[in-house]
Coordinates of C-alpha atoms in Angstrom, one line a residue:
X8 CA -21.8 -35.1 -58.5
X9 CA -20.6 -38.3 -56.7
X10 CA -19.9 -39.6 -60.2
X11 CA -17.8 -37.1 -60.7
X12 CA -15.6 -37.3 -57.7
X13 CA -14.6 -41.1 -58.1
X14 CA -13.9 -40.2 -61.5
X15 CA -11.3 -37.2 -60.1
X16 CA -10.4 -40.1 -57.8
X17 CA -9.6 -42.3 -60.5
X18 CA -7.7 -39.7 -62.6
X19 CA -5.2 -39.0 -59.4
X20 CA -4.2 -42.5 -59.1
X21 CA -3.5 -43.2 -62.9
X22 CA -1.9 -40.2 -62.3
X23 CA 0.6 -40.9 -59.9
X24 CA 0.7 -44.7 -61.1
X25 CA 2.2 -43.0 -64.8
X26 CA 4.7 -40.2 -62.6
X27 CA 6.0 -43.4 -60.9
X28 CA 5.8 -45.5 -64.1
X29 CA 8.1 -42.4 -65.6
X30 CA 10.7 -41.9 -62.8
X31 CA 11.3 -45.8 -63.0
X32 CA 11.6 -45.7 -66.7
X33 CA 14.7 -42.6 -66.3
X34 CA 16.0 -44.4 -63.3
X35 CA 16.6 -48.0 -65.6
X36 CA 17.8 -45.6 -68.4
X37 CA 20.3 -43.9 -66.3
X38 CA 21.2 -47.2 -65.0
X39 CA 21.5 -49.0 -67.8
X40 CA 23.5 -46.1 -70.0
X41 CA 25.8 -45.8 -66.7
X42 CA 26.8 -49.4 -66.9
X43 CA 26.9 -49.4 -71.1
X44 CA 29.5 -46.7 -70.3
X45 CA 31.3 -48.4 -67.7
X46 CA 32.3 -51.1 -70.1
X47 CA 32.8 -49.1 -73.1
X48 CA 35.5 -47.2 -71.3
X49 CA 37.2 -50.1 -70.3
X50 CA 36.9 -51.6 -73.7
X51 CA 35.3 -55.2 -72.1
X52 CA 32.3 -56.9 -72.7
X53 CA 30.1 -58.5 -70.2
X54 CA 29.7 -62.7 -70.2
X55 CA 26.0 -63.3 -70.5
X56 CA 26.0 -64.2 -66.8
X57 CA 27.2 -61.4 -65.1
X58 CA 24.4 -59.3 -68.0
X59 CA 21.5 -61.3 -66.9
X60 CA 22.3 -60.7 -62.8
X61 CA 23.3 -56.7 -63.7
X62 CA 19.8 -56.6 -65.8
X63 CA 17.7 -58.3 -62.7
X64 CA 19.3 -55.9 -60.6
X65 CA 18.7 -52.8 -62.5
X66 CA 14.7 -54.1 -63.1
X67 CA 14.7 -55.0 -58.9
X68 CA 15.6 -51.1 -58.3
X69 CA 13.4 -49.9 -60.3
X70 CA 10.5 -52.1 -58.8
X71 CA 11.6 -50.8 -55.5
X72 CA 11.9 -46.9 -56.5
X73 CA 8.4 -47.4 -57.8
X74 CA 6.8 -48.9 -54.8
X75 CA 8.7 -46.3 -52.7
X76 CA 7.3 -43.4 -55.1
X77 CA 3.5 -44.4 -55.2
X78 CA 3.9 -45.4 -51.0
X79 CA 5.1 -41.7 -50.8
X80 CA 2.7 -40.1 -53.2
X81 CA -0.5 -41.8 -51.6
X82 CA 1.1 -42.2 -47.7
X83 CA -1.7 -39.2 -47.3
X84 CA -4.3 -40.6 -48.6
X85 CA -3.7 -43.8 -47.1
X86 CA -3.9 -42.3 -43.9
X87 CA -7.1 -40.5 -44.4
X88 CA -8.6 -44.0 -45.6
X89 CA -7.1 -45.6 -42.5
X90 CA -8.3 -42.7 -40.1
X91 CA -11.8 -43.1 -42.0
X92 CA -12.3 -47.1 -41.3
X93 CA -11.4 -46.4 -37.8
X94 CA -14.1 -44.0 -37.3
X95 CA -16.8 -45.6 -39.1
X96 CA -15.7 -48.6 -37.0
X97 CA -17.0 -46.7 -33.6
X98 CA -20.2 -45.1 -35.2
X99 CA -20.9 -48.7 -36.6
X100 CA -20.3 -49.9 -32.8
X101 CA -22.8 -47.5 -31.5
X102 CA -21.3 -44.2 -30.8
X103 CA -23.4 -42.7 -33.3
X104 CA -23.3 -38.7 -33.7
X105 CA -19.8 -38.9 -33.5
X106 CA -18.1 -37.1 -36.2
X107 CA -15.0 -37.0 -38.5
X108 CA -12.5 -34.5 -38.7
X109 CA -12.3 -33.3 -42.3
X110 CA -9.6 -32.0 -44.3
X111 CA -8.8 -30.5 -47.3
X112 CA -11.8 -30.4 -50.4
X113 CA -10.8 -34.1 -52.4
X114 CA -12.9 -36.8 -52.2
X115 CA -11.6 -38.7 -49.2
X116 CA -12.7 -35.2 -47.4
X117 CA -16.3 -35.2 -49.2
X118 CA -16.6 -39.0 -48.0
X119 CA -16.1 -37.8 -44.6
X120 CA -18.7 -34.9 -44.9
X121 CA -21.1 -38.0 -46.2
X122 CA -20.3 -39.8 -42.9
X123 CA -20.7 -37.3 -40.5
X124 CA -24.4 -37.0 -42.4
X125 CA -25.3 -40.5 -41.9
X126 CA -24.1 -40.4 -38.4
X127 CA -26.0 -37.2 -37.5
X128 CA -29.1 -38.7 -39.1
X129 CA -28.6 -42.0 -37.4
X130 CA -28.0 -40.2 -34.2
X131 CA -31.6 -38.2 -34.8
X132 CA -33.2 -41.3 -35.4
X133 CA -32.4 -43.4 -32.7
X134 CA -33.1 -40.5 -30.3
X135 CA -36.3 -40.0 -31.8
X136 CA -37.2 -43.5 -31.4
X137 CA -35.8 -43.6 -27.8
X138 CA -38.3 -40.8 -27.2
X139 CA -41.0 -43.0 -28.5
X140 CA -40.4 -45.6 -26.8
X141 CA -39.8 -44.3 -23.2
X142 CA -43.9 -42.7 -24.7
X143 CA -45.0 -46.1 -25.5
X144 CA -44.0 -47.4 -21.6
X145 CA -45.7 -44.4 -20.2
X146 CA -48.9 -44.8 -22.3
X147 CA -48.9 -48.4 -20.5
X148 CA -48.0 -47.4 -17.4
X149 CA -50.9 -44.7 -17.1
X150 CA -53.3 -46.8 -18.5
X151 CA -52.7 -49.4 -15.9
X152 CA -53.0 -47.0 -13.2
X153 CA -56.3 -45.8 -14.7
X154 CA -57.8 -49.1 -16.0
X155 CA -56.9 -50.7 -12.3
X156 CA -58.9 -48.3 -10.4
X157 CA -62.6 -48.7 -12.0
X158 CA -61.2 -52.7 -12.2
X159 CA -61.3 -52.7 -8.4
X160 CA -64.3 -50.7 -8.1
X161 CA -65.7 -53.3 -10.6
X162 CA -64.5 -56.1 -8.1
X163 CA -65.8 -54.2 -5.2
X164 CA -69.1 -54.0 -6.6
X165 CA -69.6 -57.3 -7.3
X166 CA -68.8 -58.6 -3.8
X167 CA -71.1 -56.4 -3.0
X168 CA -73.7 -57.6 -4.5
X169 CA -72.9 -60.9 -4.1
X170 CA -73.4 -60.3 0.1
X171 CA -76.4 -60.6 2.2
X172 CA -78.8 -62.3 -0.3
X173 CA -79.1 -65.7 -1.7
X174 CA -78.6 -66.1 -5.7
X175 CA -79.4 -68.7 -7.9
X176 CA -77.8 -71.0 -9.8
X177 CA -78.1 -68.7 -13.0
X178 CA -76.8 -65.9 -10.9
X179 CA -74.3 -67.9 -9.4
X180 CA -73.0 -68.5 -12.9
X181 CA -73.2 -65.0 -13.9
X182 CA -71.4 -64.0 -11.2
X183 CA -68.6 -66.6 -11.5
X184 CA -68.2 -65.6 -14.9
X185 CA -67.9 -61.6 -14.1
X186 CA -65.5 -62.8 -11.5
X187 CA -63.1 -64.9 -14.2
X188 CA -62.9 -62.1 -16.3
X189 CA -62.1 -59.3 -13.9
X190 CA -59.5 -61.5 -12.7
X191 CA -58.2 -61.9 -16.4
X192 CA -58.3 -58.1 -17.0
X193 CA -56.6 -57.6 -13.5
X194 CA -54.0 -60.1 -14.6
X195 CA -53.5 -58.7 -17.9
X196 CA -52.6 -55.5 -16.8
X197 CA -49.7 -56.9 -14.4
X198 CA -48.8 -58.3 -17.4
X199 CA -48.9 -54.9 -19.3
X200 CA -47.0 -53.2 -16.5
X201 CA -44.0 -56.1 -16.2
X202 CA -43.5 -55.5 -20.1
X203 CA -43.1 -52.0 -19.5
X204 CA -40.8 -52.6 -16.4
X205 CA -38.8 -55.5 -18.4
X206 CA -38.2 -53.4 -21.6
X207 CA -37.0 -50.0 -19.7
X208 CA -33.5 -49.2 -20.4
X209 CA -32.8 -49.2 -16.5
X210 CA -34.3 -52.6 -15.7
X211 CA -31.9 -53.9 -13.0
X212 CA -31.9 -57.7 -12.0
X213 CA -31.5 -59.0 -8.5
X214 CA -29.0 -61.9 -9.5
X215 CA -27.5 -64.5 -7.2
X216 CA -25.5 -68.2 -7.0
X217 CA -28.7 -70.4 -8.5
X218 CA -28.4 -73.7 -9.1
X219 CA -30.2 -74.5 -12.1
X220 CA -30.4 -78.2 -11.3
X221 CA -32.6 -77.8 -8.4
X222 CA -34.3 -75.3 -10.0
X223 CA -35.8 -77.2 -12.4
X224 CA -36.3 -80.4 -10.2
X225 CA -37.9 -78.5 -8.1
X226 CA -41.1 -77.0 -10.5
X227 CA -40.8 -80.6 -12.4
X228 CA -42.5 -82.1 -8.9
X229 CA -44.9 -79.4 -8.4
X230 CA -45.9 -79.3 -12.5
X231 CA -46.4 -82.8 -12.5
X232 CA -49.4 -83.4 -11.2
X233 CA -51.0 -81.4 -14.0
X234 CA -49.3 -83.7 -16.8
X235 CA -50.1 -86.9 -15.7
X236 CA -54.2 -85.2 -15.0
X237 CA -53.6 -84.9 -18.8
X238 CA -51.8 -88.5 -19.6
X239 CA -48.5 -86.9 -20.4
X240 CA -45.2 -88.8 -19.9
X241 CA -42.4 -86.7 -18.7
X242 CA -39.2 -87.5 -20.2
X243 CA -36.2 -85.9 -17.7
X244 CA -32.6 -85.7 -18.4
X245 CA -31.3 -83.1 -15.5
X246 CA -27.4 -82.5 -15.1
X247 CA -26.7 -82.2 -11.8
X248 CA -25.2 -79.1 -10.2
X249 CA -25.5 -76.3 -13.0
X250 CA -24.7 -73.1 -11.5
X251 CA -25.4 -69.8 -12.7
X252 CA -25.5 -66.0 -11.7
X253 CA -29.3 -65.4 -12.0
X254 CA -32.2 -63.2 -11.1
X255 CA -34.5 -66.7 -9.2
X256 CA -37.9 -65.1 -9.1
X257 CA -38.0 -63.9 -12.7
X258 CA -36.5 -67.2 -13.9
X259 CA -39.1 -69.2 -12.4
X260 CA -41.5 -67.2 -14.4
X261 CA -39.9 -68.1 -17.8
X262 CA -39.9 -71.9 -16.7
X263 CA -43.3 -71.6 -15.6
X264 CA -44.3 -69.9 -18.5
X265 CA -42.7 -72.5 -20.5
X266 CA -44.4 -75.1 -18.7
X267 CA -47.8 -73.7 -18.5
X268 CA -47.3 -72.9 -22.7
X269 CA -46.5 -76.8 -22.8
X270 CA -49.6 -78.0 -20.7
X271 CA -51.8 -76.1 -23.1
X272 CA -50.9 -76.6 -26.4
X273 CA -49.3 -80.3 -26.5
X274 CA -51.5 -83.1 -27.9
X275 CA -53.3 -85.3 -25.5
X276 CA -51.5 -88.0 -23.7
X277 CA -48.2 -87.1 -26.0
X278 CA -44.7 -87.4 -24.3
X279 CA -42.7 -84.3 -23.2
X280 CA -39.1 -84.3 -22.8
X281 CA -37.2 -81.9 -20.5
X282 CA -33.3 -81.3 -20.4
X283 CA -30.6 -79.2 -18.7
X284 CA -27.1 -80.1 -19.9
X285 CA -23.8 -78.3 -20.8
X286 CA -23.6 -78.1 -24.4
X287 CA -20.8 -75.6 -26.5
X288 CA -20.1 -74.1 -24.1
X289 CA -23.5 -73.0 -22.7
X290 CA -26.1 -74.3 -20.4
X291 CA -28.9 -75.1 -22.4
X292 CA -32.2 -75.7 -20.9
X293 CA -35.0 -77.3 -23.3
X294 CA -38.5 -78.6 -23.6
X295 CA -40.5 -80.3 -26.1
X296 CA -43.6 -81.7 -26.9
X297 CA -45.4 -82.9 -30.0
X298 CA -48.1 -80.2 -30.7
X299 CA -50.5 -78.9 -33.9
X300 CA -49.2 -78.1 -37.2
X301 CA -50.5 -74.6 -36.5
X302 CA -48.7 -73.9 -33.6
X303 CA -45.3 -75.4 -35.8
X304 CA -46.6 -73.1 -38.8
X305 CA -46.9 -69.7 -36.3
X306 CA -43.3 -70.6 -34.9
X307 CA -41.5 -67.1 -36.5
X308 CA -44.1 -65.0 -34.5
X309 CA -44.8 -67.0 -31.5
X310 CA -42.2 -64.5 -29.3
X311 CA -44.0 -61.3 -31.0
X312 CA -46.0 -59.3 -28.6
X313 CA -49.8 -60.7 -28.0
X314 CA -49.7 -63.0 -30.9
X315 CA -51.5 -66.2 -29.8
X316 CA -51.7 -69.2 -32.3
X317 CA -55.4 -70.1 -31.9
X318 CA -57.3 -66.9 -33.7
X319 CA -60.5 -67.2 -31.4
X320 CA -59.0 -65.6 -28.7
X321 CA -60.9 -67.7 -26.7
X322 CA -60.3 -71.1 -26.6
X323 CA -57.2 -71.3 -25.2
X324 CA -56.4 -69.0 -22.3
X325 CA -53.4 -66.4 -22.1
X326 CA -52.9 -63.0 -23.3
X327 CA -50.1 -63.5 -25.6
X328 CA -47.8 -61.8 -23.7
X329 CA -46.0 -64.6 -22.0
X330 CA -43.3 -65.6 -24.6
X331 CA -42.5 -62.1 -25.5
X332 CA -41.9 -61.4 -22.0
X333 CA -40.0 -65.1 -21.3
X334 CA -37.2 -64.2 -23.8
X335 CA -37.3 -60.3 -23.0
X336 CA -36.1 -61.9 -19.4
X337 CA -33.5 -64.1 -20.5
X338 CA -32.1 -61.5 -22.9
X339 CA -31.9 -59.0 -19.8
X340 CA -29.6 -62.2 -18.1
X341 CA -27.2 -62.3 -21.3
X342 CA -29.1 -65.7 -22.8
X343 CA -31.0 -66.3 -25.6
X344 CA -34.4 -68.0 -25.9
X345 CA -35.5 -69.8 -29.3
X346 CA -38.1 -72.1 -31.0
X347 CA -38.0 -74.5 -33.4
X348 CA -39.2 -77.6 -34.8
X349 CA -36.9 -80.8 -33.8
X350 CA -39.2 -83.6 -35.8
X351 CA -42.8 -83.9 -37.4
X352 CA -44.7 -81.8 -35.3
X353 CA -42.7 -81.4 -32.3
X354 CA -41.6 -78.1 -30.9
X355 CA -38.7 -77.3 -29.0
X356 CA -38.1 -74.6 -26.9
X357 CA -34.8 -73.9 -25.6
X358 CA -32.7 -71.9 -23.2
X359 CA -29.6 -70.8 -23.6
X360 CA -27.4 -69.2 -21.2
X361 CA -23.2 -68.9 -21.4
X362 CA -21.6 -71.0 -18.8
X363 CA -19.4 -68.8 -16.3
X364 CA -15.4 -69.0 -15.9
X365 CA -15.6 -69.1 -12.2
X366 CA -17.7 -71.9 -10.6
X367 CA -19.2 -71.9 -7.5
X368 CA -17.5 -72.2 -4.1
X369 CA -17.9 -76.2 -2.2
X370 CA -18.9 -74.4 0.7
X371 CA -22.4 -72.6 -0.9
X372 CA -25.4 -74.5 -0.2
X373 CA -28.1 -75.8 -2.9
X374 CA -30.8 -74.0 -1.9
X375 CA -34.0 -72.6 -3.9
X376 CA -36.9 -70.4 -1.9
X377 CA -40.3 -70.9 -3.5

């Protein structure tokens, strides 16, 4: 069927390409036998000049009828192409459902009819996976609301019995251990309730004047400590005064996250290098550390949800939410947050966020509440 129609398609522009073709054919006949005339009345002949200007001349008007002729015969269509483009243009930009206004029964019309299809269809599937998802965030929300009641029951429990009576050192263990989990648990399902907080479609953040400077100065001193306990060598190269519009509380979290991911999976004693500097046109925030081919090998899925490099799920702690949720963050603030490897075995991970038209007033004071 479609075959068919481009091939009525095609017949209806050879079709008005050989009308044309014939109307400019009469039209340099009729020129040409009017001029013969002209000069066989007058008994004169031409010089070969004033034959080769009347003969461009003749062949320019006859171009010119024919362009005129096939702009006329396919000025409809035209417009139905043009009118087409425009509307696939705003499905393609996200209006989808929208449909086109059909005319007539050629094929420009049954393109149309295809159109409107595909953006019904489209329309019906994004609405059914809108549906889905807003499931998939109430499936999380209610099971953290039911898993965190027998948790603190759990917790309650243990306290419990870990009052009036003296334990061993066995029990002691046993009890620290029961302890360390149920706080893992506990922490995990904050962590399942922020993803379905960050990923609703009406997750609002409290932004404000931040100076990203500070910022990072600021958890650089209180991460330290931790490095050097490991014999890491902090590298810093911090641009001063790098303002931006910015929700503070959940950008600590992606640094920190960035920093705690650092602290566990660089190699022993290795260097890491930190930067903040303006760079095309876009504050870019970085870290990087040398760490195990693994971790460089499991780079394309490191920002999937609860993928953790280490398969034992056990030696390294974390839920495997963190990154997922880091970049979820700065997407919501209009950034972008990538991985890559810079050298051999050396991971960077960096920050991007697009540096703002209006700066800053002189008169706002650097300040950053931890």
């Amino acid at each position: 069927m479609k075959q068919r129609q481009w091939d009525r398609l095609l017949v209806k522009l050879i079709s008005i390409i050989l009308i044309n073709a014939l109307i400019a054919t009469i039209a340099f006949l009729i020129m040409g036998y009017s001029i013969s005339l002209y000069y066989i009345k007058n008994e004169t002949t031409p010089d070969p000049l004033t034959s080769n200007l009347m003969f461009l001349g003749v062949t320019f008007v006859v171009i010119l009828i024919f362009i005129i002729g096939f702009s006329l015969m396919m000025r409809k269509t035209l417009r139905k192409i043009t009118y087409l483009s425009s509307e696939i243009e705003q499905i393609a930009n996200g209006d989808l459902g929208r449909t086109i206004n059909v005319e007539g029964r050629d094929e420009i019309a049954s393109l149309g009819e295809s159109v409107n299809r595909m953006s019904r269809q489209l329309s019906e599937l994004f609405e059914k996976e809108r549906a889905h998802e807003e499931e998939r965030n109430q499936l999380f929300s209610n099971l953290s609301h039911d898993l965190r009641t027998p948790l603190t029951s759990i917790k309650g429990y243990t306290q419990l019995l870990q009052m009036n009576r003296e334990l061993t050192a066995e029990e002691n263990n046993h009890f620290r251990i029961l302890n360390e989990k149920t706080n893992q648990l506990e922490h995990l399902l904050d962590q399942l309730m922020d993803v379905n907080r960050l990923y609703a479609p009406n997750m609002q953040l409290k932004k404000q004047k931040l100076n990203l400077s500070l910022l990072t100065t600021q958890l650089i001193h209180e991460m330290e400590p931790l490095f050097k306990e490991r014999g890491h060598r902090l590298h810093v190269s911090i641009q001063p005064d790098q303002w931006m519009e910015a929700d503070q509380e959940q950008l600590i979290r992606v640094f920190e996250n960035l920093f705690s991911n650092a602290w566990k999976y660089a190699k022993q004693t290795s260097p890491i290098e930190i930067r903040l500097q303006t760079k095309r046109q876009q504050i870019e925030w970085s870290i990087s550390n040398a760490t195990t081919a693994e971790t460089i090998e499991a780079i394309p899925h490191l920002f999937d949800r609860t993928y953790r490099v280490d398969s034992s799920r056990g030696v390294t702690p974390g839920d495997g939410l963190g990154l997922s949720i880091a970049r979820q963050i700065i997407l919501l603030h209009g950034g972008t947050l990538t991985a890559e490897p810079i050298e051999d075995q050396v991971i960077c991970f960096r920050v991007s966020f697009p540096i703002e038209t209006d700066g800053p007033s002189r008169s706002y004071r650097s300040t950053v509440h931890r």
